[in-house]
Amino acid sequence: MMTCQTPYILLLLCVGVSAVEVQRPRGVPLSKRQFYEENKPFTCLDGSRTIPFDRVNDDYCDCQDSSDEPGTAACPNGSFHCTNAGFRPGFIPSSRINDGICDCCDTTDEYNSGAACQNTCREMGRKERESLQKMAEITKEGFLLKQQLIQEAKRGLEDKKAKHSDVQISKKDLENMVEALRTVKETAEQPEKEAKERHLKAWEDQKAVIQMEKDKARMTEVFPELDDDADGFVSVAELLSHSELDPDSDGSFTEAEAQGLLGGVDQVDAVTFESVWNNIKEKYISESNADTPAPVETPTEEIREPASDNDSEQYPEDDIPDEEEEEEEEEEEEDDDQDEGDYKSPPTTQTQEKKDDDDEGTMPPYEQETQNLIDAAQKARDAFDETEKALREVDDQIKNLEKEISFDFGPSAEFAYLYSQCYELTTSEYTYRLCPFNRVSQKPKFGGSETNLGTWGHWAGPEDNIYSLMKYEHGTGCWQGPNRSTMIKVTCGKETVLVSTSEPSRCEYLMEFISPAVCQEPPNPDSALHGHEEL
Amino acid sequence: MAPVLVLWLAVSLSGTWAVDKGNFKTCDQSSFCKRQRALKPGESPYRALLETMELTNTRLTLQLINDNNKVRLLLELYRLQGNITRVKINELKPLKLRYEVPDVLIRDPPTEPLSLLSQDENGVVLSLGAESQRVIVSARPFRLDIMEGREVLMSLNSRGLLAFEHLRMRKDTFSYKVTSTVASVWDNIKRVFSSSQADPEAEKKEETDPAKQAETAKEEEEKVEDGMWEETFKSHSDSKPNGPSAVSLDFSLPGVEHVYGIPEHADTLRLKTTENGDPYRLYNLDVFQYELYNPMALYGAVPVMLAHNAQRTTGIFWLNAAETWVDISSNTAGKTVFGKMLDYVQGSSETPQTDVRWISESGIIDVFIMLGPTPKDVFAQYASLTGTQAFPPLAAVGYHQCRWNYNDQEDVTSVDAGFDEHDIPYDYIWLDIEHTDGKRYFTWDPHKFASPKEMLQGLMDKKRKMVAIVDPHIKVDTNYKIHNEIRSRSFYIKNKDGGDYEGWCWPGSAGYPDFTRADMRDWWASMFAYDQYEGSMENLYTWNDMNEPSVFNGPEVTMHKDALHGAWEHRDVHNLYGFYVQMATAEGLIQRSGGVERPFVLTRAFFAGSQRYGAVWTGDNAAEWDHLKVSIPMCLSLGLVGISFCGADVGGFFKSPSTELLVRWYQTGAYQPFFRAHAHLDTPRREPWLFGPENTALIREAVRQRYTLLPYWYQQFYHAHRTGQPIMRPLWVEYPEDPATFALDDEFLIGRDLLVHPVTEEGARGVTAYLPGKDEVWFDVHTFQKHNGAQNLYIPVTISSIPVFQRGGSIIPRKIRVRRSSSCMMHDPYTLYVALNPQRTAEGELYIDDGHTFNYEKEFIHRRLSFANNLLSSVNLAPDAQFSTRSWIERIVILGASKPSKVILKTDDGQESQLEFDFDSSMSVLTLRKPGMNAGVDWNVMLQ
C-alpha cells in the first residue's frame, strides 16, 4: 500500500492506475481479475455455463449470477466496480450504469449515457481523510476522557460501597431506637386513650339528652303544621301533601305508602304521631321553608375544605392513625396529578350531620388531668415519628445506593457520570431534556406543559454494540397512537452534549447524544487513516 | 387525509373504530329522498301532449303534463352519434332557471336525424337509425320504450316514478300571495292564448272534469311536508329558499340481472338491490374511517350505470350534480338458484328484469342512454360524451412513496437515499399538508422546508419527482397572498346571506374558492406558474385533497347546501366541486410549462369527466384485509365509468398493517393503475425496508415487477386515452358472454392480456382463479406454465406469490432492466413476451414516446407486433408519426413454442442474420438471444 503524499504524485499515480485497469473488463474488481482472461472462454462465476469471451460485457445477460456483465446494465442483480482512484473503491448495482446519474466519483459508471460527470474522487478523498483525521483525533481524546471517566466511576463506586456499609450501620442504630421509642409511646397512649374515652362518653350522653329534647320540640311544632284541618289528627291525605316523605322516593307518593308511614291506620293523634315522627323526621321539610329546596345535594366543592378542617380540630382522636396520614401526605407531594379532594373530603351526608352537631355546640375542653396525659402521649408520639422518619430516609438512601451500585453503566461503568445529570437541546419550537437513565422530556419554548417522552428502559444497540443506543419508553400516550418513546443514539465525542432530535414516526423520537463514554480505543493511527485506496 | 385531528369528531367517535354513520344522512334524513321514495310504482300522473310535438332534424320536443297539478314539462329527445339517445326533461316554464350541468360534456354531442315511423293518439314511434332501433313514446301515461326488433332494451317511466318537483313560491309568505295571484292571472291569459292553437280536443279534456281538477289542486296544496322549505340535520339547518326541486325517473332493464358502476362506493363490483336498505348515494363526502360493503356516499360521484347480460351491454348516464340516490330492484333478487331452476322447469319464469330509479335533489333530468351493444361500445359512447383518461407522464405510472408526512427536507433526502440503499425503484415522493407554512397552500414551512428548490433539484438529479398537496380550502389570513387575492377578486363561495362562506378545515377558518367560475379557475391555474408558486420546479406536481369539499364543521362534513356560487346554490353544483378543482389545477400545471408538459394531479373528489384531469384514489382506507380486497371492485367500478387512473393507499391509510398485509398490498398495488403507498400521521413509519431483509426483498420484487411491465402499462394508458376503454377491467368486459365472469371481483384484467388474481387473504395457502375463455390458454408469467381457459384453477401460493397470467395469443413488451426510476429506464431495451394461443398466433403492440410532453400527439412510435405462421413481425401503425428511440429489442421469449432448427432476423434494410436461441423443452419456452434491432423499425423474425 502506498500513500499519495503530494497532489503531484497522486495525479501521476492515478493516471498510471487507469492505464493498468484497461487490462480487465469494465466493472471487474482487481480481486476478480483472474476470472476474466481475455480470449479464453468465460465461465460464469457460479459455474453454471461457459460462454465465449466476447459475450462478456456485450450488453446481454448470459449468466444467471450476472457475472458476465460486470460493466453493463444487462443483468438484473449485477454489480459494477468503481476504482475511484483518490477515494475509496466501491460497488454499485449494475442498474446504475449509464442511467444518466453520476454514481462513481471517477465517472466510470456513465461511459455511454451522455451524462456530464465530474471526477470528484480527489476532493472526496481529501474530505474523507480530513474527516477521518478529525474523527481520529476526537476518538483519541475521547478515549482518554473515557479512561478518566472509568477511573472516576471506579472511585465513585468504591465511595458508594463504603457509604453503603456506613449507612447500613446507622440503619441498625435507628431501628433499635425506633423500637425503644415505640414502647415509650404505647405506654403513654394507653392512659391517654382511656381518659379521652371517658370524656367523650360524658359528652355524648349530654348530647343525646339535648337531641331528644330538640326532637320532641320539633315534633310539637310539626304536628299542627301537618294537621291541616286542625282536627287533632294527621291523616293520610295530609301526609300526602308532603311528597318529600315518599319512602321509596320514586316520585309517586301513594296512599298506601302514606298509610304505611302512619303505622297502617288512616290517621293518628298527637300521641301516636310520636312513633310516626321517628320515621319521617329525616325527610320532613317544614312548610315554613318549603320553598327553599332541600339541601340534598350540597355542592361538595364548597363544603369540603372547611368541613375537613373542622374535622381535625373537633376530633383530635381522629381514627386515621397519624402514620397513615403522613404517608398520604407524602404521596400527595410525589404525585401532583392526584386530585387533592380525593381522600380528604368526607361523604356529603357526614357534612350534614356535622352541621347538626354544630347546633348542639362543641365538646367542652378536657380537664387538666386528661390534657396532661394527652400532652405526654403526644410528646412520645412525636419522638417516635421523628426517629421512624429518619429510618425511612436511611432506607431510601440504601435503596438508591444499591440501585446505583448494581446499575448497568457500561462494561467499565463509563456511563456512570451521566447518572443524575440532565442535558438540554433547544429547537425552534421546543426544549428537549435528556436526563440519562431517568427520563426524556419536551417542553414548548413559549409556554405550555412538559411532555414525557419516555423513562429509562434499557440499552438497545445491536448485539455487538449494545451501548450505542438507549431506549426510553412508556412516555405520555399519543391520541390514537402509542405511548411516546425515545431512542438515544450515542456517538463518540469529547464533550457530553445532546446534538439533535427528530420524530421519524409520530411519538417515536430519535436523538443524537455525544459522549466520550462510547469512544473506542483508536487502532494504530496510521492504519486508520490510510489503507483505503486500492493501488 | 381526513378530519382526524378535530376534537369534536374524535369525541363523537368515542373509541369505536368505524365510520360514525350518524354523521351522514340516510335517505330518510334527506327530505327529498324520503319524499321521492315514498312514491310507489303505479300509474304515472304524466301524460304526453302529442299535439305539442315538434320534430326537427336533430331533436324531438314534446310537452308532458302532470294531471295532478297541471304543471307542464318539456321533454327533449335526441339521437346522438354512436348509438346514444339523450332524454332531457325540464319544466316548461320554471319559476326560475333550473341548473343544467356545464363543462362535463366535452362538446355539444353531435346529433343524428330522428325520423317519425308512425303516430296515433296513443303515441309516436321514432326510428333511431339502423338496426331497427325505435323509441316508442306512449302518451297516456307517458312512458318511453327503446326497442330493437321485438326486444325492449330499456323503458323509462314504465313504473310511473317520473317526478318533477316544480319550483313554486312559498305559500306562507306575503310575496307568494301576490305573485301567485299574478301568476294565475298570467296562466289564464296564456291558456286562452295557447288554446287558440292547441288541439281543441285536448283542451276540452282538461276542462271536462273541473271538479276533479279542483280536488287535485287542493290536494297539492295540502301536501306541504316538513323539509320542503327548510330542513335540519343534526345542528345544521338548510334554508332551502327555492323549496322542493327534486327530480326522479325510473328505468326498467328487461333481461338484465347485472348492473355496475355509479361509483364511489366501498362495495362489490356487481351492484346490489337496495329494497331492504338505503339506495346507493352519490354525494361527495369526506367520510372518516369508511365502512365497507354498504351504499353510503364517499368522496366522488360518477352517475353512470352499466347494465349487462350475455347478449348486450347498455349504460345510463344521469347528468346531474346534485345529491343523488339510486334505487335498484330486481325480480330475481332473493330468488334462490333452486327457485330460478323451478321457474325454468315450469316455464313460468318471467324474464329477469332490473329496475333502477334515480332521484336527484335539484337540476333537471338529462340522461344519456348508451345502447352498446358491446361493453367496448358503451365505453366508447361514454368517452364520446365526457372524454377519455388523461395520458399521464410515464413516471406517474411508476411507484409513488407517500406519507403524512415526510417531516422535513432531511427526511425526504434520507427516504430517497433509503430507496437507493435498498435498490427499490420509485418515481415520486409526496408531501402532505405539514409541508406548508401553517396549512397555507402554495407555501413551504420556513423551518422544515427552507430550501424547496434545493430539495427538488436533489430529486431531479436522481431523475425523480415530487408531489406536494394543494387543497382548495384557503386559510383566512390577511397576511396570506392567496387569500387576499381571492377575497379582493370576490372569488370565494358566498354564504346564503352574501358574505364569504367560511368553514373549518386544516388551517382553522377557511374560505372556499368558487371553482365553478371560469375566471376563478384561470386565476387558480396562474398560481402554479413558477414565479407565483415559490419553491416550485418542473418536477413538482400536485395533489388535490379535501375537495368534496371537506368542511369539518359543516353538515355531513361538507358545505352548506344554501351556500351560493353566483346565481346557483351549492346544492346544485356540489358533486362538481372536486371535478373543477382538479380541472383548474391540471390546467395550471400545463400552463406553467407553456403547454408543453403533461400534468399529473391526483384528486380525492371526482365527477363524470374527471378522468380528463388525472388520477383518483379511494381515499382514507384502513390497514385491514377487507380494505385490500375492496380496492379491486372500487377501482374496477371507476374504470367502467371512464376513470382508469385509480388506486388505493398501499398499506392502508389508517392504522398499521401487519407485515404480511403490507407485503400483500404492495403485490396487489403493483398491478393496479395508480400505485402509491400512504400512511396516516399517527402510524409508525413503514418505508419498505423497515420490516426486515426478507420483507424488503418481497416488496422490492413487487415494485420491480411493476417497473418491468411499465411499457405495457404505458401502452394501456395510451389506449385508455385514445379510446376510453378501462385499463383495469372486470373479466366480463372481455368475456361478455360468459356468465361465470359477471360477478368476479377478486381478480381482474389489465388491458386484455394480463389476468391478475392478487392474494388478499391473510395466511393464504392458495387462491382459486377463474381463467376465462373456452379454447384459450393462459401462461403463468413467473413459471411460464400453461393453463387452459374456462376453468377454476387452484394456485398454491407462498408469501412471494403474485398470481398473474398472460393470455395465449398476446405479445407483451417489458423492460427487465429495472433502474431506480422510470426515467432512468427511458433508453433501455425491450424484451418481448410472445404467448402463443392454440392456433400458434399472437398479437401485441409497442408504444413509445418521450414520456412526458404533449408531443405524443405527433411524435411517437406505435407498432403492431404479430406472430403467425412462425413469423414474428413488427409493422408501423402510425406511419405519419415521428419519433426515434435508442431502445432496441434485447430478447424475445416465445411461450408455448416448439424448437426451431434456425431463427432468421430480417431488418428493414434487407439484412438477414441468424439468431442464437435457447429452448426450454420442459416449459416449451423459446428464448431468442439479442436480436438487437431498434424498437422503432420494421423487422421480422422467422422460426424455421
Coordinates of C-alpha atoms in Angstrom, one line a residue, chain A residues 92-379:
Chain A
I92 CA -22.8 0.0 -7.3
P93 CA -25.7 -2.1 -8.6
S94 CA -25.2 -2.5 -12.3
S95 CA -28.7 -1.0 -12.9
R96 CA -26.9 2.4 -12.2
I97 CA -24.6 2.0 -15.2
N98 CA -25.4 4.6 -17.9
D99 CA -28.6 5.7 -16.2
G100 CA -27.6 9.4 -16.6
I101 CA -26.8 9.8 -12.9
C102 CA -23.2 10.0 -11.7
D103 CA -22.7 7.4 -9.0
C104 CA -19.0 6.6 -9.1
C105 CA -16.8 9.6 -8.2
D106 CA -14.4 8.6 -11.0
T107 CA -17.4 8.9 -13.5
T108 CA -16.7 5.4 -14.8
D109 CA -20.3 4.3 -14.4
E110 CA -21.5 6.8 -17.0
Y111 CA -19.5 5.9 -20.1
N112 CA -22.3 5.9 -22.6
S113 CA -25.2 8.0 -21.3
G114 CA -24.1 11.5 -22.2
A115 CA -24.2 12.5 -18.5
A116 CA -21.7 15.2 -17.8
C117 CA -20.0 13.8 -14.7
Q118 CA -17.1 15.4 -12.9
N119 CA -14.4 13.3 -11.3
T120 CA -14.8 14.2 -7.7
C121 CA -12.7 11.4 -6.2
R122 CA -9.8 13.5 -5.1
E123 CA -12.0 16.1 -3.5
M124 CA -14.0 13.4 -1.8
G125 CA -10.9 11.6 -0.7
R126 CA -9.5 14.7 0.7
K127 CA -12.7 15.4 2.6
E128 CA -12.9 11.9 3.8
R129 CA -9.3 11.9 5.0
E130 CA -9.9 15.2 6.8
S131 CA -13.0 13.9 8.5
L132 CA -11.3 10.6 9.3
Q133 CA -8.4 12.5 10.8
K134 CA -10.8 14.7 12.7
M135 CA -12.7 11.7 13.9
A136 CA -9.5 10.0 14.9
E137 CA -8.4 13.0 16.9
I138 CA -11.8 13.1 18.6
T139 CA -11.7 9.4 19.2
K140 CA -8.3 9.7 20.6
E141 CA -9.1 12.5 23.0
G142 CA -12.5 11.0 23.7
F143 CA -10.9 7.7 24.6
L144 CA -8.5 9.4 27.0
L145 CA -11.5 11.1 28.6
K146 CA -13.2 7.8 28.8
Q147 CA -10.3 6.4 30.7
Q148 CA -10.8 9.2 33.2
L149 CA -14.5 8.5 33.4
I150 CA -13.8 4.9 34.1
Q151 CA -11.4 5.8 36.9
E152 CA -13.9 8.3 38.3
A153 CA -16.6 5.7 38.1
K154 CA -14.4 3.2 39.9
R155 CA -13.7 5.7 42.7
G156 CA -17.4 6.6 42.8
L157 CA -18.4 3.1 43.1
E158 CA -16.0 2.5 45.9
D159 CA -17.2 5.6 47.6
K160 CA -20.7 4.4 47.3
K161 CA -20.0 1.0 48.5
A162 CA -18.2 2.5 51.6
K163 CA -21.1 4.8 52.1
H164 CA -23.5 1.8 51.8
S165 CA -21.9 0.0 54.6
D166 CA -21.8 3.2 56.8
V167 CA -25.4 3.7 56.2
Q168 CA -26.2 0.1 57.0
I169 CA -24.7 0.6 60.4
S170 CA -26.6 3.8 61.2
K171 CA -29.7 2.0 60.0
K172 CA -29.2 -0.7 62.6
D173 CA -28.9 2.0 65.3
L174 CA -32.0 3.7 64.1
E175 CA -34.0 0.5 64.1
N176 CA -33.2 -0.1 67.7
M177 CA -34.1 3.4 68.7
V178 CA -37.4 3.2 66.9
E179 CA -38.3 0.0 68.8
A180 CA -37.5 1.7 72.1
L181 CA -39.5 4.8 71.3
R182 CA -42.4 2.7 70.2
T183 CA -42.6 1.1 73.7
V184 CA -42.5 4.6 75.3
K185 CA -45.2 5.8 73.0
E186 CA -47.5 2.9 73.6
T187 CA -47.1 3.1 77.3
A188 CA -48.1 6.8 77.3
E189 CA -51.0 6.3 74.9
Q190 CA -52.9 3.7 77.0
P191 CA -53.9 6.1 79.8
E192 CA -54.5 8.9 77.3
K193 CA -56.9 6.8 75.4
E194 CA -58.9 5.8 78.5
A195 CA -59.1 9.4 79.7
K196 CA -60.3 10.6 76.3
E197 CA -62.9 7.9 76.1
R198 CA -64.3 8.9 79.4
H199 CA -64.5 12.5 78.4
L200 CA -66.2 11.7 75.1
K201 CA -68.8 9.4 76.7
A202 CA -69.8 12.1 79.0
W203 CA -70.2 14.5 76.2
E204 CA -72.2 12.0 74.0
D205 CA -74.6 11.4 76.9
Q206 CA -75.2 15.0 77.3
K207 CA -75.7 15.4 73.5
A208 CA -78.3 12.6 73.4
V209 CA -80.4 14.4 76.0
I210 CA -80.3 17.7 74.2
Q211 CA -81.1 15.9 70.9
M212 CA -84.1 14.2 72.3
E213 CA -85.5 17.4 73.7
K214 CA -85.0 19.1 70.4
D215 CA -86.7 16.3 68.6
K216 CA -89.7 16.5 70.8
A217 CA -90.0 20.2 70.5
R218 CA -89.8 19.9 66.7
M219 CA -92.5 17.3 66.7
T220 CA -94.7 19.5 68.6
E221 CA -94.2 22.2 66.1
V222 CA -94.7 19.8 63.2
F223 CA -98.0 18.2 64.3
P224 CA -100.1 21.3 63.8
E225 CA -98.3 22.0 60.6
L226 CA -99.2 18.6 59.2
D227 CA -102.7 18.7 60.7
D228 CA -104.0 21.0 58.0
D229 CA -107.6 20.8 59.1
A230 CA -106.6 21.1 62.7
D231 CA -108.9 18.2 63.8
G232 CA -106.2 16.9 66.1
F233 CA -105.3 14.1 63.7
V234 CA -102.8 13.8 61.0
S235 CA -104.4 11.9 58.2
V236 CA -103.2 10.1 55.1
A237 CA -104.3 12.9 52.9
E238 CA -102.5 15.5 55.0
L239 CA -99.3 13.4 54.8
L240 CA -99.6 13.1 51.1
S241 CA -99.1 16.9 50.6
H242 CA -95.5 16.3 51.7
S243 CA -94.1 14.5 48.7
E244 CA -90.6 14.5 50.2
L245 CA -91.8 11.8 52.6
D246 CA -92.3 9.3 49.8
P247 CA -90.5 6.3 51.4
D248 CA -89.1 4.9 48.1
S249 CA -88.5 8.3 46.6
D250 CA -89.8 7.0 43.3
G251 CA -91.6 10.2 42.5
S252 CA -95.1 8.9 43.4
F253 CA -96.2 9.1 47.0
T254 CA -99.1 6.8 47.2
E255 CA -101.8 6.5 49.8
A256 CA -100.6 3.0 50.7
E257 CA -97.2 4.4 51.3
A258 CA -98.6 7.2 53.5
Q259 CA -100.7 4.7 55.4
G260 CA -97.6 2.6 55.9
L261 CA -95.9 5.6 57.4
L262 CA -98.8 6.1 59.8
G263 CA -98.4 2.6 61.0
G264 CA -101.3 1.1 58.9
V265 CA -104.1 3.5 60.0
D266 CA -105.8 6.3 58.3
Q267 CA -104.9 8.9 60.8
V268 CA -103.0 9.4 64.1
D269 CA -103.4 11.8 67.0
A270 CA -100.6 13.8 68.6
V271 CA -99.6 11.0 70.9
T272 CA -99.4 8.2 68.3
F273 CA -97.7 10.7 66.0
E274 CA -94.6 10.4 68.2
S275 CA -93.8 7.0 66.7
V276 CA -94.6 8.2 63.2
W277 CA -92.4 11.2 63.6
N278 CA -89.3 9.0 64.1
N279 CA -89.9 7.5 60.7
I280 CA -90.3 10.8 58.8
K281 CA -88.2 13.3 60.7
E282 CA -85.2 12.8 58.5
K283 CA -87.1 13.7 55.3
Y284 CA -89.6 16.2 56.6
I285 CA -89.4 19.7 55.2
S286 CA -91.1 22.3 57.3
E287 CA -93.8 24.1 55.5
S288 CA -92.4 27.4 56.5
N289 CA -89.3 26.8 54.5
A290 CA -90.8 24.5 51.9
D291 CA -90.0 26.9 49.1
T292 CA -86.3 26.6 49.7
P293 CA -85.1 23.4 48.1
A294 CA -84.0 20.6 50.4
P295 CA -80.2 20.6 50.7
V296 CA -79.9 17.1 49.5
E297 CA -77.1 17.6 47.0
T298 CA -74.9 20.1 48.6
P299 CA -72.2 21.1 46.2
T300 CA -69.3 19.2 47.6
E301 CA -66.6 21.6 46.5
E302 CA -67.7 24.3 48.7
I303 CA -68.1 22.3 51.8
R304 CA -65.1 20.1 51.5
E305 CA -62.3 22.3 52.8
P306 CA -63.9 23.8 55.8
A307 CA -65.5 20.5 56.7
S308 CA -62.3 18.6 56.9
D309 CA -60.7 21.5 58.8
N310 CA -63.4 21.2 61.4
D311 CA -62.8 17.5 61.4
S312 CA -59.3 17.6 62.7
E313 CA -60.0 20.2 65.2
Q314 CA -63.0 18.7 66.6
Y315 CA -61.9 15.2 66.8
P316 CA -58.3 15.1 67.9
E317 CA -58.5 11.4 68.3
D318 CA -59.4 11.0 64.6
D319 CA -59.5 7.4 63.8
I320 CA -57.0 7.7 60.9
P321 CA -53.7 6.8 62.5
D322 CA -51.1 9.6 62.3
E323 CA -48.7 7.4 60.5
E324 CA -51.0 6.7 57.6
E325 CA -51.9 10.4 57.3
E326 CA -48.3 11.3 56.9
E327 CA -47.8 8.7 54.2
E328 CA -50.7 10.1 52.3
E329 CA -49.2 13.5 52.5
E330 CA -46.0 12.2 51.1
E331 CA -47.9 10.5 48.3
E332 CA -49.6 13.8 47.5
E333 CA -46.3 15.5 47.2
E334 CA -45.0 12.9 44.9
D335 CA -48.0 12.7 42.6
D336 CA -49.1 16.1 41.5
D337 CA -51.8 14.7 39.3
Q338 CA -53.8 13.2 42.1
D339 CA -56.9 15.2 42.9
E340 CA -56.5 16.9 46.2
G341 CA -60.0 16.3 47.3
D342 CA -59.9 12.6 46.6
Y343 CA -59.3 11.3 50.1
K344 CA -59.8 14.4 52.2
S345 CA -63.4 15.0 51.6
P346 CA -65.9 13.1 53.7
P347 CA -69.2 12.0 52.2
T348 CA -71.8 14.7 51.9
T349 CA -74.1 13.1 54.4
Q350 CA -71.5 13.4 57.0
T351 CA -71.3 17.1 56.3
Q352 CA -75.0 17.2 57.1
E353 CA -74.5 15.5 60.4
K354 CA -71.7 17.8 61.3
K355 CA -73.9 20.8 60.7
D356 CA -76.4 19.3 63.1
D357 CA -73.7 18.7 65.6
D358 CA -72.7 22.4 65.3
D359 CA -76.2 23.2 66.6
E360 CA -75.5 21.2 69.6
G361 CA -72.4 23.2 70.5
T362 CA -68.9 22.0 70.7
M363 CA -67.4 19.5 73.1
P364 CA -66.2 21.1 76.3
P365 CA -62.4 21.2 76.8
Y366 CA -60.6 18.4 78.5
E367 CA -60.0 18.6 82.2
Q368 CA -56.4 19.4 83.2
E369 CA -55.6 15.8 84.2
T370 CA -56.7 14.4 80.8
Q371 CA -54.9 17.2 79.0
N372 CA -51.7 16.3 80.8
L373 CA -51.9 12.7 79.7
I374 CA -52.6 13.8 76.1
D375 CA -49.6 16.1 76.1
A376 CA -47.3 13.4 77.4
A377 CA -48.5 10.9 74.8
Q378 CA -48.1 13.5 72.0
K379 CA -44.5 14.1 73.0

